[in-house]
Short mmCIF file of C-alpha atoms in Angstrom, two decimals:
data_model
loop_
_atom_site.label_atom_id
_atom_site.label_comp_id
_atom_site.label_asym_id
_atom_site.label_seq_id
_atom_site.Cartn_x
_atom_site.Cartn_y
_atom_site.Cartn_z
CA MET A 18 0.18 0.04 0.16
CA ALA A 19 0.76 3.55 -0.57
CA PRO A 20 2.46 5.11 2.31
CA LEU A 21 0.68 7.41 4.10
CA GLY A 22 0.96 10.83 2.53
CA ASP A 23 3.35 13.21 4.19
CA GLY A 24 5.61 11.52 6.58
CA VAL A 25 3.46 11.80 9.64
CA ALA A 26 1.40 8.94 11.43
CA PRO A 27 -2.59 9.41 12.03
CA ALA A 28 -2.23 9.95 15.38
CA ALA A 29 0.47 12.40 15.99
CA ALA A 30 1.57 13.78 19.20
CA ALA A 31 -1.11 16.51 19.51
CA SER A 32 -4.61 14.49 21.25
CA SER A 33 -7.21 16.75 21.52
CA GLY A 34 -10.13 14.09 22.75
CA LEU A 35 -9.98 12.01 26.03
CA VAL A 36 -10.43 8.37 25.30
CA VAL A 37 -11.82 7.12 28.71
CA SER A 38 -12.06 3.34 29.16
CA PHE A 39 -14.42 0.85 30.90
CA GLY A 40 -13.68 -2.27 32.87
CA GLU A 41 -11.02 -4.83 34.33
CA MET A 42 -7.34 -4.53 34.62
CA LEU A 43 -5.86 -8.01 35.58
CA ILE A 44 -2.32 -10.26 36.33
CA ASP A 45 -2.02 -12.19 33.12
CA PHE A 46 0.33 -15.08 33.87
CA VAL A 47 2.09 -15.56 31.05
CA PRO A 48 4.20 -19.36 31.07
CA ASP A 49 7.88 -18.56 30.29
CA VAL A 50 7.44 -21.48 27.21
CA ALA A 51 5.58 -21.31 24.40
CA GLY A 52 2.96 -24.32 23.68
CA VAL A 53 2.95 -25.81 26.76
CA SER A 54 0.19 -26.68 29.21
CA LEU A 55 -0.98 -25.11 32.73
CA ALA A 56 0.22 -27.64 34.50
CA GLU A 57 3.07 -28.45 32.58
CA SER A 58 4.62 -25.28 32.88
CA GLY A 59 7.46 -24.78 34.77
CA GLY A 60 7.35 -20.70 35.54
CA PHE A 61 5.02 -17.85 34.91
CA VAL A 62 5.87 -14.32 33.69
CA LYS A 63 3.56 -12.20 35.65
CA ALA A 64 1.76 -9.45 32.96
CA PRO A 65 -0.87 -6.71 33.57
CA GLY A 66 -3.81 -7.19 31.83
CA GLY A 67 -7.59 -6.54 31.09
CA ALA A 68 -8.30 -5.46 27.10
CA PRO A 69 -9.40 -1.94 28.48
CA ALA A 70 -6.54 -0.98 30.74
CA ASN A 71 -4.36 -2.13 27.43
CA VAL A 72 -6.41 -0.09 25.35
CA ALA A 73 -6.22 2.64 27.59
CA CYS A 74 -2.70 2.68 27.41
CA ALA A 75 -2.18 1.99 23.61
CA VAL A 76 -4.34 5.31 23.36
CA SER A 77 -1.47 7.16 25.66
CA LYS A 78 1.12 5.42 24.18
CA LEU A 79 0.39 7.17 20.87
CA GLY A 80 0.84 10.51 21.86
CA GLY A 81 -3.46 10.48 23.01
CA SER A 82 -5.53 11.15 26.00
CA SER A 83 -6.89 8.73 28.67
CA ALA A 84 -8.60 7.42 31.48
CA PHE A 85 -9.21 4.60 33.09
CA VAL A 86 -12.72 4.08 35.17
CA GLY A 87 -12.21 0.56 36.97
CA LYS A 88 -12.15 -0.56 40.73
CA PHE A 89 -8.67 -3.12 42.10
CA GLY A 90 -8.37 -5.22 45.10
CA ASP A 91 -6.45 -3.66 48.03
CA ASP A 92 -3.49 -5.35 47.34
CA GLU A 93 -0.58 -5.63 45.65
CA PHE A 94 -0.99 -6.52 42.60
CA GLY A 95 -3.97 -3.80 42.58
CA HIS A 96 -1.74 -0.39 44.09
CA MET A 97 0.95 -2.03 41.08
CA LEU A 98 -1.76 -2.08 38.40
CA VAL A 99 -2.39 1.15 38.80
CA GLU A 100 0.95 2.32 38.61
CA ILE A 101 1.46 0.85 35.88
CA LEU A 102 -1.08 3.21 34.91
CA LYS A 103 -0.02 6.11 35.95
CA GLN A 104 3.87 5.12 34.54
CA ASN A 105 1.95 4.48 31.25
CA GLY A 106 0.47 8.19 31.48
CA VAL A 107 -3.13 7.35 32.12
CA ASN A 108 -5.34 8.93 34.05
CA ALA A 109 -5.93 7.08 37.41
CA GLU A 110 -8.72 9.30 39.22
CA GLY A 111 -11.68 6.80 38.85
CA CYS A 112 -9.73 3.79 39.70
CA LEU A 113 -10.75 2.79 43.09
CA PHE A 114 -9.59 0.43 45.64
CA ASP A 115 -11.71 -2.57 47.67
CA GLN A 116 -11.14 -3.64 50.59
CA HIS A 117 -12.83 -6.73 50.53
CA ALA A 118 -11.83 -8.18 47.23
CA ARG A 119 -8.58 -9.48 45.88
CA THR A 120 -7.30 -8.15 42.61
CA ALA A 121 -8.57 -10.43 39.41
CA LEU A 122 -6.03 -12.77 38.21
CA ALA A 123 -5.63 -14.57 35.01
CA PHE A 124 -3.73 -18.06 34.17
CA VAL A 125 -2.77 -17.70 30.14
CA THR A 126 -1.63 -20.58 28.02
CA LEU A 127 0.13 -19.65 24.57
CA LYS A 128 0.00 -21.95 22.05
CA SER A 129 3.19 -22.70 20.16
CA ASN A 130 1.62 -19.99 17.32
CA GLY A 131 0.95 -17.93 19.97
CA GLU A 132 -2.77 -18.41 20.13
CA ARG A 133 -4.00 -18.44 23.96
CA GLU A 134 -5.88 -19.88 26.54
CA PHE A 135 -7.29 -18.31 30.26
CA MET A 136 -8.20 -20.09 33.06
CA PHE A 137 -9.65 -16.72 35.65
CA TYR A 138 -9.70 -16.14 38.79
CA ARG A 139 -12.21 -13.76 39.79
CA ASN A 140 -14.85 -14.52 42.76
CA PRO A 141 -15.30 -12.17 43.04
CA SER A 142 -12.66 -10.20 42.06
CA ALA A 143 -13.07 -6.05 43.03
CA ASP A 144 -13.53 -5.53 39.31
CA MET A 145 -16.47 -7.13 39.23
CA LEU A 146 -17.78 -4.74 42.60
CA LEU A 147 -17.75 -1.25 41.05
CA THR A 148 -20.92 0.15 42.02
CA GLU A 149 -23.09 2.96 40.38
CA ALA A 150 -22.68 5.53 42.73
CA GLU A 151 -18.86 5.14 42.63
CA LEU A 152 -18.61 5.94 38.74
CA ASN A 153 -16.40 8.76 38.66
CA LEU A 154 -18.65 10.67 36.09
CA ASP A 155 -17.26 14.03 36.15
CA LEU A 156 -14.16 12.00 34.13
CA ILE A 157 -16.04 10.41 31.91
CA SER A 158 -18.82 13.23 31.41
CA SER A 159 -15.06 15.19 30.30
CA ALA A 160 -14.20 12.10 27.48
CA ARG A 161 -14.58 12.51 23.66
CA VAL A 162 -14.70 8.39 23.47
CA PHE A 163 -15.81 6.02 26.23
CA HIS A 164 -14.88 2.84 25.58
CA TYR A 165 -15.70 -0.73 27.05
CA GLY A 166 -15.62 -4.53 26.94
CA SER A 167 -18.63 -6.87 28.07
CA ILE A 168 -16.91 -9.36 31.14
CA SER A 169 -18.23 -5.74 33.13
CA LEU A 170 -21.60 -7.12 31.54
CA ILE A 171 -21.07 -10.26 33.65
CA THR A 172 -22.11 -9.73 37.41
CA GLU A 173 -23.87 -7.64 39.83
CA PRO A 174 -22.98 -5.01 40.39
CA CYS A 175 -20.74 -4.42 37.92
CA ARG A 176 -23.20 -4.56 35.04
CA SER A 177 -25.40 -1.46 36.17
CA ALA A 178 -22.19 0.67 36.85
CA HIS A 179 -21.49 -0.31 33.13
CA VAL A 180 -24.85 0.68 31.75
CA ALA A 181 -25.24 3.83 33.72
CA ALA A 182 -21.63 4.79 32.34
CA MET A 183 -22.24 4.09 29.27
CA ARG A 184 -25.55 5.79 29.20
CA ALA A 185 -24.23 8.89 30.69
CA ALA A 186 -21.82 8.91 28.27
CA LYS A 187 -24.42 8.38 25.25
CA ALA A 188 -26.48 11.09 26.97
CA GLY A 189 -23.66 13.45 26.84
CA GLY A 190 -23.05 13.07 23.21
CA ILE A 191 -19.77 10.95 23.62
CA LEU A 192 -18.47 8.70 21.10
CA CYS A 193 -19.23 5.10 22.08
CA SER A 194 -16.46 2.23 21.03
CA TYR A 195 -17.64 -1.07 21.74
CA ASP A 196 -14.71 -4.74 21.57
CA PRO A 197 -16.93 -7.40 23.62
CA ASN A 198 -13.84 -9.01 23.87
CA VAL A 199 -15.30 -12.90 23.95
CA ARG A 200 -14.76 -14.53 26.75
CA ILE A 201 -16.50 -17.78 26.84
CA PRO A 202 -15.47 -19.01 30.74
CA LEU A 203 -16.05 -16.18 32.26
CA TRP A 204 -20.21 -16.68 31.60
CA PRO A 205 -22.42 -19.24 32.79
CA SER A 206 -22.64 -20.46 29.38
CA PRO A 207 -22.13 -19.89 25.92
CA GLN A 208 -25.87 -18.52 24.97
CA ALA A 209 -25.68 -16.47 27.91
CA ALA A 210 -22.54 -14.83 26.60
CA ARG A 211 -24.27 -13.81 23.46
CA ASP A 212 -27.43 -12.49 25.21
CA GLY A 213 -25.34 -10.80 28.08
CA ILE A 214 -23.73 -9.19 25.01
CA MET A 215 -25.88 -7.90 21.97
CA SER A 216 -28.14 -6.74 25.12
CA ILE A 217 -25.84 -3.26 24.64
CA TRP A 218 -25.15 -3.80 21.09
CA LYS A 219 -27.27 -1.12 20.14
CA GLU A 220 -25.57 1.81 22.17
CA ALA A 221 -22.53 1.98 20.81
CA ASP A 222 -21.03 3.79 17.96
CA PHE A 223 -18.07 2.28 16.87
CA ILE A 224 -17.46 -2.20 17.21
CA LYS A 225 -14.20 -3.73 16.57
CA LEU A 226 -14.88 -7.59 16.45
CA SER A 227 -12.02 -10.63 15.16
CA ASP A 228 -13.30 -12.95 12.71
CA GLU A 229 -13.99 -15.60 16.12
CA GLU A 230 -16.19 -13.66 17.62
CA VAL A 231 -18.46 -12.89 14.36
CA ALA A 232 -18.76 -16.26 13.69
CA PHE A 233 -19.45 -16.90 17.98
CA LEU A 234 -22.18 -13.94 17.76
CA THR A 235 -23.76 -15.38 14.69
CA GLN A 236 -22.88 -19.17 14.84
CA GLY A 237 -21.47 -19.01 10.90
CA ASP A 238 -19.40 -18.36 8.86
CA PRO A 239 -17.64 -15.01 9.17
CA ASN A 240 -15.68 -14.96 5.91
CA ASP A 241 -20.07 -14.78 4.54
CA GLU A 242 -20.58 -10.33 4.75
CA ALA A 243 -24.52 -11.41 4.95
CA ASN A 244 -22.90 -12.69 8.30
CA VAL A 245 -20.71 -10.00 9.35
CA LEU A 246 -23.54 -7.88 8.14
CA SER A 247 -26.44 -9.76 10.46
CA LEU A 248 -24.70 -7.48 12.86
CA TRP A 249 -25.08 -3.73 11.77
CA PHE A 250 -28.04 -1.57 12.95
CA ASP A 251 -29.41 1.74 11.68
CA GLY A 252 -27.26 4.58 13.88
CA LEU A 253 -24.14 1.97 13.63
CA LYS A 254 -21.13 4.49 12.64
CA LEU A 255 -18.56 1.67 11.85
CA LEU A 256 -17.93 -1.61 12.40
CA ILE A 257 -14.80 -3.67 12.13
CA VAL A 258 -14.18 -7.13 11.82
CA THR A 259 -10.39 -7.56 12.49
CA ASP A 260 -8.48 -10.63 10.45
CA GLY A 261 -5.22 -11.77 12.35
CA GLU A 262 -2.29 -11.10 9.79
CA ARG A 263 -4.98 -10.81 7.07
CA GLY A 264 -5.67 -7.10 8.03
CA CYS A 265 -9.49 -6.16 8.76
CA ARG A 266 -12.78 -5.44 7.34
CA TYR A 267 -14.91 -2.51 7.71
CA PHE A 268 -18.44 -1.60 7.07
CA THR A 269 -20.17 2.05 7.08
CA LYS A 270 -23.58 2.99 6.19
CA ASP A 271 -22.04 4.46 2.78
CA PHE A 272 -18.86 1.79 2.20
CA LYS A 273 -17.27 -0.95 3.35
CA GLY A 274 -13.80 -2.61 2.32
CA SER A 275 -10.67 -4.68 3.37
CA VAL A 276 -7.17 -3.01 4.18
CA PRO A 277 -4.40 -5.66 3.85
CA GLY A 278 -2.46 -6.37 7.46
CA TYR A 279 1.54 -7.10 7.80
CA ALA A 280 2.84 -10.27 8.40
CA VAL A 281 5.31 -10.10 11.23
CA LYS A 282 6.89 -13.26 13.75
CA THR A 283 3.78 -13.68 16.31
CA ILE A 284 5.04 -14.24 19.81
CA ASP A 285 1.99 -13.30 21.12
CA THR A 286 -1.22 -12.38 20.11
CA THR A 287 -2.00 -11.18 23.95
CA GLY A 288 -3.48 -6.91 23.18
CA ALA A 289 -3.06 -7.39 19.66
CA GLY A 290 -6.89 -6.52 19.33
CA ASP A 291 -6.37 -3.90 22.16
CA ALA A 292 -3.55 -2.36 20.25
CA PHE A 293 -5.98 -1.78 16.52
CA VAL A 294 -8.57 -0.58 18.80
CA GLY A 295 -5.93 2.43 20.57
CA SER A 296 -4.76 3.32 17.84
CA PHE A 297 -7.79 3.57 16.41
CA LEU A 298 -9.56 5.68 19.11
CA VAL A 299 -6.58 8.45 19.01
CA ASN A 300 -7.33 9.48 16.08
CA VAL A 301 -11.23 9.18 16.44
CA ALA A 302 -10.97 11.20 19.28
CA LYS A 303 -8.91 13.45 17.43
CA ASP A 304 -11.00 14.00 13.87
CA ASP A 305 -14.35 11.25 13.74
CA SER A 306 -14.83 12.86 10.08
CA ILE A 307 -12.56 8.65 9.74
CA PHE A 308 -16.25 7.62 9.81
CA TYR A 309 -17.68 9.28 6.98
CA ASN A 310 -14.57 10.07 5.17
CA GLU A 311 -12.79 6.24 3.30
CA GLU A 312 -9.71 7.35 2.10
CA LYS A 313 -9.21 8.57 5.75
CA LEU A 314 -10.80 5.34 7.77
CA ARG A 315 -8.66 2.98 4.59
CA GLU A 316 -5.39 5.49 5.67
CA VAL A 317 -5.74 5.35 10.02
CA LEU A 318 -7.13 1.54 9.63
CA GLN A 319 -3.53 0.81 7.41
CA PHE A 320 -1.97 2.28 10.92
CA CYS A 321 -4.27 0.80 13.13
CA ASN A 322 -3.11 -3.12 11.32
CA ALA A 323 0.57 -2.18 11.46
CA CYS A 324 0.20 -1.66 15.50
CA GLY A 325 -1.61 -5.12 15.75
CA ALA A 326 0.97 -6.68 14.25
CA ILE A 327 3.86 -5.40 16.23
CA CYS A 328 1.88 -6.39 19.28
CA THR A 329 2.04 -9.96 18.69
CA THR A 330 6.15 -9.84 18.52
CA LYS A 331 6.89 -9.26 21.79
CA LYS A 332 5.34 -10.99 25.71
CA GLY A 333 3.10 -9.23 27.03
CA ALA A 334 0.11 -6.99 26.21
CA ILE A 335 1.31 -3.75 27.74
CA PRO A 336 4.84 -4.14 26.91
CA ALA A 337 4.39 -4.27 23.36
CA LEU A 338 2.06 -1.64 23.02
CA PRO A 339 4.02 -0.07 20.08
CA THR A 340 5.13 3.96 19.83
CA THR A 341 3.90 5.69 16.67
CA ALA A 342 7.06 5.58 15.35
CA ASP A 343 6.92 1.73 15.56
CA ALA A 344 4.10 1.39 13.29
CA MET A 345 5.44 4.11 10.58
CA GLU A 346 8.50 1.39 9.99
CA VAL A 347 6.39 -1.32 9.62
CA ILE A 348 3.82 0.73 7.21
CA SER A 349 7.22 1.34 5.50
CA LYS A 350 8.07 -1.75 5.03
CA GLY A 351 4.64 -2.47 3.16
CA SER A 352 1.63 -4.60 4.11
CA ASN A 353 1.09 -8.72 2.81
#
């Protein structure tokens, strides 16, 4: 593909819009050797994780303005995670600590191809206990973009807090961004996951899904455009399907297409989707005309594909998040 017009990435350092990310942040324990089961692993690398937090860090690392809203255990892991947010330039005014619940943990199995399986410890974890009364609505109402996933919808009281925050954002004219990040083991059943994820579907302005998530939600072929478009609704500004190293597909009311990805040596896919979303949101917070201008959108998605690809080349999510310079270097080498 042609390089970006003037050699400047879409995500320039000066950001004019706050992205507030809502949901969970946890500790991922990743095996120090890929391709072994949790039981076979001799050791684990401790890494900060949680998709909404990864997105907040991605926005900040690309020169944007971001904040995180969520609850942590009042324990060493919880304080460590909030410190990591701050070290990564994320506003932590929306972070709370719970004295009676622990910070969530996840053990992540890395298969030999870099794909993952999860085993979660949250019964209940502090992130699940955030209440509507504890929301920092001033912070949320100052956002240009409000971003969220679906894990915060699984149990009360966090579900009600999520819905209240989302409705406050919508009422304030704030763009709502939804990346469901399907984690079936956390839901009572696969159908409960589908129902829960779809329960807030039509509140979003922008939705990003992986091809696997399209298959899960539609129970059909993710490459069949009719299946993808069954997820479209009037009022949605942009639906994006990421296809791994093949790149992504985009759908708006007026146009659709695909942008090729970048082939890299994949070590760990953790956080790749979050790097993609963060790089998109840092741009839309600056200029939401990309929803309506296909040329601008394609340029931004090229940048997003590069950011997602780079994130797979290192272990862990936040440590692997790219800078703008990293993404521009990948773009300059060309797509698949």
